[in-house]
Coordinates of C-alpha atoms in Angstrom, one line a residue:
Chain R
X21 CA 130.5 -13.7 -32.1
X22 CA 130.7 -16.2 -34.7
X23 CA 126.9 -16.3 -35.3
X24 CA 126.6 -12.4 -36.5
X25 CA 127.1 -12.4 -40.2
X26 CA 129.4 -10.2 -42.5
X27 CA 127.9 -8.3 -44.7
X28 CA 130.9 -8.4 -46.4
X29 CA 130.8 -12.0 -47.4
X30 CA 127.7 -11.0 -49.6
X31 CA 125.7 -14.6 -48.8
X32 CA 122.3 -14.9 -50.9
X33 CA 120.7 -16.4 -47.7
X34 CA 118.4 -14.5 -45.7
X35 CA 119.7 -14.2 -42.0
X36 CA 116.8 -14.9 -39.3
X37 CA 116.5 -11.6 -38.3
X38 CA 116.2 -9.5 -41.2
X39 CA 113.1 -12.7 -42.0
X40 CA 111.4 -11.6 -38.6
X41 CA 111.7 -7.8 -38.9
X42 CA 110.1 -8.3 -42.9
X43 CA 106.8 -6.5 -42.1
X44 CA 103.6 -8.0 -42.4
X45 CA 101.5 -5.5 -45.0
X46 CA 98.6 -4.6 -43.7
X47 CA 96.1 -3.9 -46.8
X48 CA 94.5 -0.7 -47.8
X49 CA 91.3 -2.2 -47.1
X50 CA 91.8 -2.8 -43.5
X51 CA 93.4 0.5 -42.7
X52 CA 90.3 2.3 -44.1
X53 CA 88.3 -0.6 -42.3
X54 CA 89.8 0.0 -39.3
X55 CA 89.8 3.7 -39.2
X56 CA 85.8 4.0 -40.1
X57 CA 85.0 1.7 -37.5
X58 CA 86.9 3.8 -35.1
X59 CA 85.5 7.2 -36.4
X60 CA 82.1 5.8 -36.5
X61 CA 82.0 4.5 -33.0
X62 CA 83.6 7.7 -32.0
X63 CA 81.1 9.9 -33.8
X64 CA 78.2 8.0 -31.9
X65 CA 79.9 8.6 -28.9
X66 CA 80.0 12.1 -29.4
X67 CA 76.6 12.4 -30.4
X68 CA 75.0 11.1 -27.8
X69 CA 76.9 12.8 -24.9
X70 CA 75.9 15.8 -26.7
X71 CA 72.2 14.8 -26.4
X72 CA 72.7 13.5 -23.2
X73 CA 73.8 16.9 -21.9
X74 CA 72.4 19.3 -24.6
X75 CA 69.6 19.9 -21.7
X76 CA 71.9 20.5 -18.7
X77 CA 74.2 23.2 -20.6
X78 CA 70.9 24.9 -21.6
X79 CA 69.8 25.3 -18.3
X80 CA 73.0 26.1 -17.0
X81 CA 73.4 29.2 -19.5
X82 CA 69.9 29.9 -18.3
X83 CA 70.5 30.2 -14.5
X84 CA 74.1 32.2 -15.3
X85 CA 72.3 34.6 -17.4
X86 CA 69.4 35.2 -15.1
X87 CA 71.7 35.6 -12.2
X88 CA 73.3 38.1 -13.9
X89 CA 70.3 39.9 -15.4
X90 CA 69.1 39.9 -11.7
X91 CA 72.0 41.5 -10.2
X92 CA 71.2 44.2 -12.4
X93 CA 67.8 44.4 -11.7
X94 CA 67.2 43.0 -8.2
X95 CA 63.2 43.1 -8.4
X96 CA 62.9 41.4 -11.8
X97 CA 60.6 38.7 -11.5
X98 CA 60.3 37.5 -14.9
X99 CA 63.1 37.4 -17.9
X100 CA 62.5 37.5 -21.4
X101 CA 64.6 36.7 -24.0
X102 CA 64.0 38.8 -27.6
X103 CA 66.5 39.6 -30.9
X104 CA 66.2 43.2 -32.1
X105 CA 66.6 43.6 -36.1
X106 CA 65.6 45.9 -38.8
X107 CA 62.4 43.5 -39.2
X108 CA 61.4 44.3 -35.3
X109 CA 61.8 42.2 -31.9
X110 CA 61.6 38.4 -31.7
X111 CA 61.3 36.4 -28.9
X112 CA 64.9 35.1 -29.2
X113 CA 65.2 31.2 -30.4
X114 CA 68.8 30.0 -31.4
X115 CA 71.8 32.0 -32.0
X116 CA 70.9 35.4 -33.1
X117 CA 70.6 36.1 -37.1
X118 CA 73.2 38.5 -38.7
X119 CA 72.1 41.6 -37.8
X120 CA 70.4 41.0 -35.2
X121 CA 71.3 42.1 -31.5
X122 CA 70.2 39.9 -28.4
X123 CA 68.8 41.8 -25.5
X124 CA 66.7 40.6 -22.1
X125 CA 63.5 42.1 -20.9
X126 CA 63.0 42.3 -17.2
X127 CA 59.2 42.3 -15.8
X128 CA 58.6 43.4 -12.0
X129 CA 55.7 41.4 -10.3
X130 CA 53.5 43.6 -11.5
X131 CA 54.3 43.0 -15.0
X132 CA 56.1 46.5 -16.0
X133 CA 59.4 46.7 -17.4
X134 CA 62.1 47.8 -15.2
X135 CA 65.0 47.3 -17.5
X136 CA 66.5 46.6 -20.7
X137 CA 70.0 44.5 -20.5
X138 CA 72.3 43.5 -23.5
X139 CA 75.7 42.4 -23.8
X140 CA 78.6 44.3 -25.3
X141 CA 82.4 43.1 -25.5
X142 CA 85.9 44.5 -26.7
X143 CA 89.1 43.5 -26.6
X144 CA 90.7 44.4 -23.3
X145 CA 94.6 43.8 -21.8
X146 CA 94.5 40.1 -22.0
X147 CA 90.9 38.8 -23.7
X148 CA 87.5 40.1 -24.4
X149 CA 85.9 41.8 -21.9
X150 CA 82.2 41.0 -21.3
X151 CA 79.8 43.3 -19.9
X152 CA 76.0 42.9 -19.6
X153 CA 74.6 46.3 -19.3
X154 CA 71.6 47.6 -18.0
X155 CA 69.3 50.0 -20.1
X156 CA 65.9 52.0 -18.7
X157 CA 63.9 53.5 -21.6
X158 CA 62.9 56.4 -19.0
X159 CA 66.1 58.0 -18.6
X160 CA 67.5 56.7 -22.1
X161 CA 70.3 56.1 -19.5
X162 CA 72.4 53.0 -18.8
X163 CA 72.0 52.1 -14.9
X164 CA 75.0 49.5 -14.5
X165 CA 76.6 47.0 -15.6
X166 CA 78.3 43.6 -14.3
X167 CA 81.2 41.9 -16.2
X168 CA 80.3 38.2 -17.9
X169 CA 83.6 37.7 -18.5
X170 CA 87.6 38.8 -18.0
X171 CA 90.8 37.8 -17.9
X172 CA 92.1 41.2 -16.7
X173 CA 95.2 41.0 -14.3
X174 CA 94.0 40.4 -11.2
X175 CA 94.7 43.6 -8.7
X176 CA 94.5 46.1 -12.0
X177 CA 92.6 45.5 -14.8
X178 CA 89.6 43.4 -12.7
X179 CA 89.6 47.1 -10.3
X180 CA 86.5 48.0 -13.0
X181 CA 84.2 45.6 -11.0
X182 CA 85.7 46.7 -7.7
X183 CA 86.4 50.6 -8.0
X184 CA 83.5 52.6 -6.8
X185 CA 84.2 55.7 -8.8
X186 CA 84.3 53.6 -11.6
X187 CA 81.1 51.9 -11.1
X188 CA 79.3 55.0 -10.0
X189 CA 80.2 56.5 -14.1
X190 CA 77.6 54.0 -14.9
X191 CA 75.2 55.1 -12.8
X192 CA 73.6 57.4 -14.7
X193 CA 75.2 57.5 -18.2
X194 CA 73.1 59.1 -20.8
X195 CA 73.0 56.6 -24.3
X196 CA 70.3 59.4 -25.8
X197 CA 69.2 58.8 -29.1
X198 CA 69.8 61.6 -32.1
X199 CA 66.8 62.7 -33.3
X200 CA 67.1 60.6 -36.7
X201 CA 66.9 57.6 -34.4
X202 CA 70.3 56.2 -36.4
X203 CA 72.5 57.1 -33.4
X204 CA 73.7 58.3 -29.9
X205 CA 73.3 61.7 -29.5
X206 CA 76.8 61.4 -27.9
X207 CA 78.6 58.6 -28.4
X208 CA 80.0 56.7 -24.7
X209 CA 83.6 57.7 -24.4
X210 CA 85.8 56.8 -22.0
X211 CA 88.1 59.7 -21.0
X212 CA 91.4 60.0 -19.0
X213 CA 91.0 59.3 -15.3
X214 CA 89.4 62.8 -13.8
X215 CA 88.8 64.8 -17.0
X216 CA 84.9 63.1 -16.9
X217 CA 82.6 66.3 -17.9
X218 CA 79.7 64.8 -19.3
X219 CA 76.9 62.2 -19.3
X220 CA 78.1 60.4 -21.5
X221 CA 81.7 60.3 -20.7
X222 CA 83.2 57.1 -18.6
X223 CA 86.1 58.5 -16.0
X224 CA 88.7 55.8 -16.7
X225 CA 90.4 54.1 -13.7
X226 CA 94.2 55.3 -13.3
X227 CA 96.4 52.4 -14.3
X228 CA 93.8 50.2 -15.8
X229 CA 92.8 52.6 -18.6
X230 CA 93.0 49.5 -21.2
X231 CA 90.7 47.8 -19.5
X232 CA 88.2 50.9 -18.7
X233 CA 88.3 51.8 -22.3
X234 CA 87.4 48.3 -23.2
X235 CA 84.2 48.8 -20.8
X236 CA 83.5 52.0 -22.2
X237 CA 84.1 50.5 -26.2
X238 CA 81.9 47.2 -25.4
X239 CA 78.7 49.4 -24.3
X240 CA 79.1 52.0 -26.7
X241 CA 79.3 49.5 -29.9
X242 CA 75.8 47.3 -28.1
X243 CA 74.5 50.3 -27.2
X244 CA 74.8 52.1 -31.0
X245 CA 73.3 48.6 -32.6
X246 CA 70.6 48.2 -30.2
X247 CA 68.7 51.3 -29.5
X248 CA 68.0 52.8 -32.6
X249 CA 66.0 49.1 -33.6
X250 CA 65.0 49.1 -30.2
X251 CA 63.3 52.3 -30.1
X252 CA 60.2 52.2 -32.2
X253 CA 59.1 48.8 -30.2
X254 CA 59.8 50.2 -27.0
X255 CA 56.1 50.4 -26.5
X256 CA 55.4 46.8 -27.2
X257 CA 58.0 46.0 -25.1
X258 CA 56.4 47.5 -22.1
X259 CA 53.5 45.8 -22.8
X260 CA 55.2 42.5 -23.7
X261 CA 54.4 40.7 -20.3
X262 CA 50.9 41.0 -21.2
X263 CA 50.5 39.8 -23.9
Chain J
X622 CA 109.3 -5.7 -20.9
X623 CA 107.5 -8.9 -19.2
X624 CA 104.7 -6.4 -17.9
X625 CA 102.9 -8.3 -20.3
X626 CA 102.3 -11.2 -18.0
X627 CA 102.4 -9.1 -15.1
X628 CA 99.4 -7.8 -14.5
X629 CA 98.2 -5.5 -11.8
X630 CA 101.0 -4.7 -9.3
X631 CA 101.1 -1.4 -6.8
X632 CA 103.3 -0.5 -8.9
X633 CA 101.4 -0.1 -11.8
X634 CA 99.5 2.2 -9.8
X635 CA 101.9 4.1 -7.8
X636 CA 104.5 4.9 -11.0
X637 CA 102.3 7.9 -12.4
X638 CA 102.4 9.3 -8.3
X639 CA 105.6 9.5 -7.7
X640 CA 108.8 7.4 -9.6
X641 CA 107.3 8.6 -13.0
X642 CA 105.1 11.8 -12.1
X643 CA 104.1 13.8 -15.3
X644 CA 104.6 17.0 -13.6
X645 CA 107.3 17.0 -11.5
X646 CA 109.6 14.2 -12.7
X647 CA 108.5 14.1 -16.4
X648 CA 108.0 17.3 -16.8
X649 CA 105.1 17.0 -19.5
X650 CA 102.1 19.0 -20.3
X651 CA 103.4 22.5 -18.9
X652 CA 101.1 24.1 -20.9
X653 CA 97.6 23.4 -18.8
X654 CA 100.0 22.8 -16.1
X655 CA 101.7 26.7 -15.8
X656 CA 98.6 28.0 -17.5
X657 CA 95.2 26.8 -15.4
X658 CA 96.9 26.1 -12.2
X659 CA 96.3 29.4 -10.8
X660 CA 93.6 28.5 -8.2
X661 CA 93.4 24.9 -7.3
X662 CA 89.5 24.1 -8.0
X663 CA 91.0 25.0 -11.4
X664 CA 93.3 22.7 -10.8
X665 CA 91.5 20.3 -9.7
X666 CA 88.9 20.7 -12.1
X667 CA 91.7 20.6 -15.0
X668 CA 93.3 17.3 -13.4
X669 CA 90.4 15.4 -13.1
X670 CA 89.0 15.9 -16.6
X671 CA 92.6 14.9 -17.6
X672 CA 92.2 12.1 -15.8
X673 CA 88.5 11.2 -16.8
X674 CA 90.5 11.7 -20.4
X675 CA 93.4 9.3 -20.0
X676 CA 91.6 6.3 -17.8
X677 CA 89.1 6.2 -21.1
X678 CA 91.4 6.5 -23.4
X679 CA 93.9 3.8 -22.4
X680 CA 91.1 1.8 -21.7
X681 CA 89.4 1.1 -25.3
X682 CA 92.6 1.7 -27.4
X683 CA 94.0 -1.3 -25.0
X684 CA 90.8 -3.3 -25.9
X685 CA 91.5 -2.6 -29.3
X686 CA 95.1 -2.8 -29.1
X687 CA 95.5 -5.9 -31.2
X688 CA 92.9 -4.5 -33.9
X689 CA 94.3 -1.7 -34.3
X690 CA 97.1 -1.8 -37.3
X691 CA 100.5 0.4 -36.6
X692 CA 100.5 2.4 -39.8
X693 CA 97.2 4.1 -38.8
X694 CA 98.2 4.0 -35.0
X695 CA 98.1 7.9 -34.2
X696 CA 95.2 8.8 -36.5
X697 CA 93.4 6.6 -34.4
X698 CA 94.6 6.8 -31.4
X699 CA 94.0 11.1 -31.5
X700 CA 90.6 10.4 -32.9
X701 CA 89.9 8.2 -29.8
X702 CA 91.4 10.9 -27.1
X703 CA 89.6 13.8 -29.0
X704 CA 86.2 12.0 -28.7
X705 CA 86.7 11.4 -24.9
X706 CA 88.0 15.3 -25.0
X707 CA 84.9 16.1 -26.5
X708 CA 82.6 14.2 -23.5
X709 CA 84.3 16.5 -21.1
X710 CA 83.6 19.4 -22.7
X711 CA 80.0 18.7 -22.3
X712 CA 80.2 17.4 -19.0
X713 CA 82.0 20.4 -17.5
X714 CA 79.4 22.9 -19.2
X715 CA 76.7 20.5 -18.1
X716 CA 78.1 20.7 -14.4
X717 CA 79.5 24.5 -14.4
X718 CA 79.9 27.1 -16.7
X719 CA 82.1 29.3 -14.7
X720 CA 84.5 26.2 -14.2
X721 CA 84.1 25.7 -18.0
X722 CA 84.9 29.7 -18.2
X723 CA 87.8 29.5 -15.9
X724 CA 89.5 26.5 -18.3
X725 CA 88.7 28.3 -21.4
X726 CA 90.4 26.6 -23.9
X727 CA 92.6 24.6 -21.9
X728 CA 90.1 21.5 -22.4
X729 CA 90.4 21.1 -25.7
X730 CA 93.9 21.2 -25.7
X731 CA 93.7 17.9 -23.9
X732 CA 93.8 16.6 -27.2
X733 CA 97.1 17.3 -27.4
X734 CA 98.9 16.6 -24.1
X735 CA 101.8 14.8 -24.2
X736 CA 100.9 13.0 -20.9
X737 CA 98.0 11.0 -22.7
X738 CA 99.3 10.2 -26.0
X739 CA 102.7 9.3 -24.8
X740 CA 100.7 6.7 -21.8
X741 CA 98.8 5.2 -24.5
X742 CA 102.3 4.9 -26.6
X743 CA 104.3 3.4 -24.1
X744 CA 101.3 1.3 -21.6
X745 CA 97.9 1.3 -23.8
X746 CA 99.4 -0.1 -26.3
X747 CA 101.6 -3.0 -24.9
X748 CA 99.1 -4.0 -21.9
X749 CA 95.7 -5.5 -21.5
X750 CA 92.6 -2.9 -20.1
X751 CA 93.1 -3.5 -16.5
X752 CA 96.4 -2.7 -15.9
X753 CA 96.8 0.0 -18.2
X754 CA 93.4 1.6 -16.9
X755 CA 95.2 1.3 -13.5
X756 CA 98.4 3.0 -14.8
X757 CA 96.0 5.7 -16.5
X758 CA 94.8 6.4 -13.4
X759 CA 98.0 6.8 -11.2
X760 CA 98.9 8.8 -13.7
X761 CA 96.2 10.8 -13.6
X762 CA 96.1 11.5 -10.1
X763 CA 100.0 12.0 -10.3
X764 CA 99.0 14.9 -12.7
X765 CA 96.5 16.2 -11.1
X766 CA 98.1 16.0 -7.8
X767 CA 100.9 17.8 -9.2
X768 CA 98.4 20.3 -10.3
X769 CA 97.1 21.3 -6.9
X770 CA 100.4 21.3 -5.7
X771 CA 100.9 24.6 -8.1
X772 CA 97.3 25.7 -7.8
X773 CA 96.9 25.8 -4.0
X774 CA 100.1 27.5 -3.2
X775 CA 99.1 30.1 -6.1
X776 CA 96.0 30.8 -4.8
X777 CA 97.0 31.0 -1.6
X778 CA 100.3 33.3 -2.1
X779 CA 98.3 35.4 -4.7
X780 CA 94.5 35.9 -3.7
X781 CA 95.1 34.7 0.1
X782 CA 92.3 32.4 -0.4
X783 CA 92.3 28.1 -0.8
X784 CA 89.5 26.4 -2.7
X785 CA 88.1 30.0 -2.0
X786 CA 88.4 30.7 1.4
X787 CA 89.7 33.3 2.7
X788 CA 92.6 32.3 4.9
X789 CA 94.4 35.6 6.2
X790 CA 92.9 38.7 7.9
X791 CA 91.8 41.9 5.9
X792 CA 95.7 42.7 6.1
X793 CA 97.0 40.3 4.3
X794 CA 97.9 41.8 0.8
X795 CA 98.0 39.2 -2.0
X796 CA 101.2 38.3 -4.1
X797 CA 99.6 39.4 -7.0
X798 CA 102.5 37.9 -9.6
X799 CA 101.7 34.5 -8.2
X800 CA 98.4 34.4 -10.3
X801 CA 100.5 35.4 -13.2
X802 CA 101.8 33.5 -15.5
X803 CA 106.0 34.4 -13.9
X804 CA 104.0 33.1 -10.8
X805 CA 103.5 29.7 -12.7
X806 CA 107.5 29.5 -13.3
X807 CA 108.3 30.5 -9.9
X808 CA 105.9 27.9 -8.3
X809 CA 107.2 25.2 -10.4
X810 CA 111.0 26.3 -9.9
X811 CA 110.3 25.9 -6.1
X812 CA 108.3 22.7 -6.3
X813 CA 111.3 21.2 -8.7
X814 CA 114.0 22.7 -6.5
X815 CA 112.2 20.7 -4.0
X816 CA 112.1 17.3 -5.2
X817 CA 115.8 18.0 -5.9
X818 CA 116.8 18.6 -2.6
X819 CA 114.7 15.9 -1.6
X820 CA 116.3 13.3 -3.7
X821 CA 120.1 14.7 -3.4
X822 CA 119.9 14.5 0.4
X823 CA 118.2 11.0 0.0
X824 CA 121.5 9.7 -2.4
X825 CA 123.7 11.6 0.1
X826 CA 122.3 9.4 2.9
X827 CA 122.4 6.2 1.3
X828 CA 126.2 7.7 0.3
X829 CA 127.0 7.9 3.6
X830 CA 125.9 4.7 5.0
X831 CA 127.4 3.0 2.4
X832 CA 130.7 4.4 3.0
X833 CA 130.3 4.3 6.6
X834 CA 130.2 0.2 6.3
X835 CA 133.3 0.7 4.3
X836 CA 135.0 2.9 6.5
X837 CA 134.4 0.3 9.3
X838 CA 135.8 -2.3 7.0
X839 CA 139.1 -0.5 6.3
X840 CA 139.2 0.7 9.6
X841 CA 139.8 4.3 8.9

């Protein structure tokens, strides 16, 4: 009791305590010395786990997207990769330029192409839906299509993977050109569940219309990039596994 | 506060299990917690890179611990955890995009749980490597632990499957609001409502005994 001081007394000397807590400044220099040290090693760090694995993720993006490529096309032997601009087809290196709009190439064993695949997305109930499509110059038709990725509710909006009426739409859905070569003839629409009349048209799934349109919306934007600076090279294309 | 000295004790280990466990008695990082736990290789998959995360973490800024001066403390310290954040990125993608899919953005957020900065606030800081890598990892496993305990019942309640296997027959129809985020809530409530049972009944025992020796004292 008798060792805490009153403040009140107003003494000039320093009381033990307050002498201890008096922090010790740390100088500018060290700060910044201490904090580009630790950025430095971090950034090395970072660096070279992203060389390290640069190779593996690669690959892995690889095998997902040939898996799902193949489920489209079952008897595609051979994948290739190209970008589609104003300029013509590339064989695809990178990310796409602006403008430009990936699509896959997929050779049979015998070298012909059996089908065209791209990816389109649009905003569903919860995220961006995904879909790779497939595309057969033949029938200027789309032949299917598998989702890349969804976070649709579970039970209702993921039913566009499941539903068979649903999947059958894409069976056969005509993406004709106009004759200008600008456009779809038709644009893809999705329509309210069982008022499908046409080709073109997408028969929605009852209680997951959000999610059917967002389909529907995905392939019809890809689709309206891609073909008309697909079609003049469609030729080359066929012959692309020979060259 | 003489853990200084202390060293390694079971303790050190066991805390981050079960006296101090992040998710059920701490009740930090709710967000990857309520929002990736809805199978439980997401879990899992969410708990170990948390882990990988927090056993690194603690480990060099404990090294560095006396190097490192307290008025750029946090600038450093979320510098060091976001460069050990940025490792796992890689190394999930490296092992499995759909994993890396399923986690979305819920990796990078590791930066930011509270389970990692607070751990290096409280032990990192104030221990040598060993023991706070130790305490990292109990902690870790308490989290991810706590994890599963979400994501398996989740998954099974709402898709009928664990680590995805089925588990019921073709009848069983799935709990669909369980892989929801309410299903998060509800699976947490239970799990908490639990441990509070478990713990009342536990006071309520020792209660008793104690006033059972008492009672025989005063001979009532």
């Amino acid at each position: 009791m008798t060792t805490r001081p009153d403040p009140a007394q107003g003494g000039e000397s320093v009381h033990p305590a307050v002498a201890l807590v008096q922090p010790d400044v740390t100088s500018g220099g060290r700060l910044i010395r201490t904090l580009g040290v630790v950025t430095a090693v971090c950034g090395v760090l970072i660096v070279a786990a992203w060389q390290f694995t640069l190779p593996a993720i690669a690959a892995n993006k690889k095998i997902v997207l040939e898996r799902s490529v193949k489920a489209l096309a079952p008897a595609a032997t051979h994948i290739e990769e190209y970008d589609a601009s104003a300029g013509g087809l590339k064989k695809a290196a990178g990310d796409p330029a602006a403008g430009a709009v990936r699509f896959y190439a997929a050779y049979g064993s015998d070298g012909g192409l059996l089908a065209i695949a791209a990816e389109g997305a649009s905003r569903g109930y919860a995220d961006v839906v995904r879909v790779l499509y497939g595309y057969r110059p033949e029938c200027e038709c789309i032949f299917g299509f598998k989702v890349v990725q969804m976070k649709e509710t579970p039970g209702i909006g993921d039913k566009v993977t499941t539903d068979t009426a649903f999947v059958a739409n894409f069976e056969h859905l005509s993406v004709k050109l106009a004759p200008d070569m600008k456009a779809l003839f038709n644009a893809v629409k999705t329509v309210k569940h069982g008022t499908k009349k046409n080709p073109w048209e997408i028969d929605a799934i009852a209680g997951a219309t959000i999610t059917s349109k967002a389909v529907g919306r995905g392939i019809n934007e890809s689709v309206q990039k891609l073909l008309p600076l697909l079609a003049p090279h469609i030729e080359d294309l066929k012959q692309g596994n020979e060259k | 506060m003489n853990s200084k000295q202390a060293g390694v004790t079971m303790d050190t280990f066991l805390e981050g299990i079960w006296r101090q466990n992040p998710v059920f008695v701490m009740v930090l990082g709710m967000c990857p917690t309520l929002a990736v736990t809805v199978s439980a290789v997401n879990a899992l998959g969410m708990g170990v890179a948390t882990t990988f995360v927090l056993v690194c973490s603690c480990g060099l800024i404990s090294l560095m611990r006396h190097q490192i001066p307290k008025e750029v403390r946090i600038a450093t310290y979320i510098v060091i955890i976001a460069t050990f954040v940025t490792l796992v990125d890689y190394i999930i993608q490296a092992v499995s995009l759909t994993l890396y899919d399923a986690l979305g953005a819920f990796i990078q957020l590791i930066v930011v749980n509270c389970i990692i900065l607070g751990r290096v606030e409280a032990h990192a800081a104030k221990n040598p490597p060993l023991p706070a890598m130790v305490n990292a990892l109990g902690m870790g496993i308490g989290f991810t632990l706590g994890l599963l305990a979400l994501g398996s019942v989740r998954e099974i309640l709402g898709v009928g499957q664990l680590f995805g296997y089925t588990l019921f027959g073709a009848n069983f129809q799935p709990w669909v609001v369980m892989v929801l985020p309410p299903g998060g809530f509800f699976v947490l409530g239970a799990w908490l409502l639990l441990f509070a049972v478990l713990t009342k009944r536990k006071q309520a025992n020792a209660a008793i005994a104690e006033s059972s020796v008492q009672g025989g004292r005063h001979g009532a």
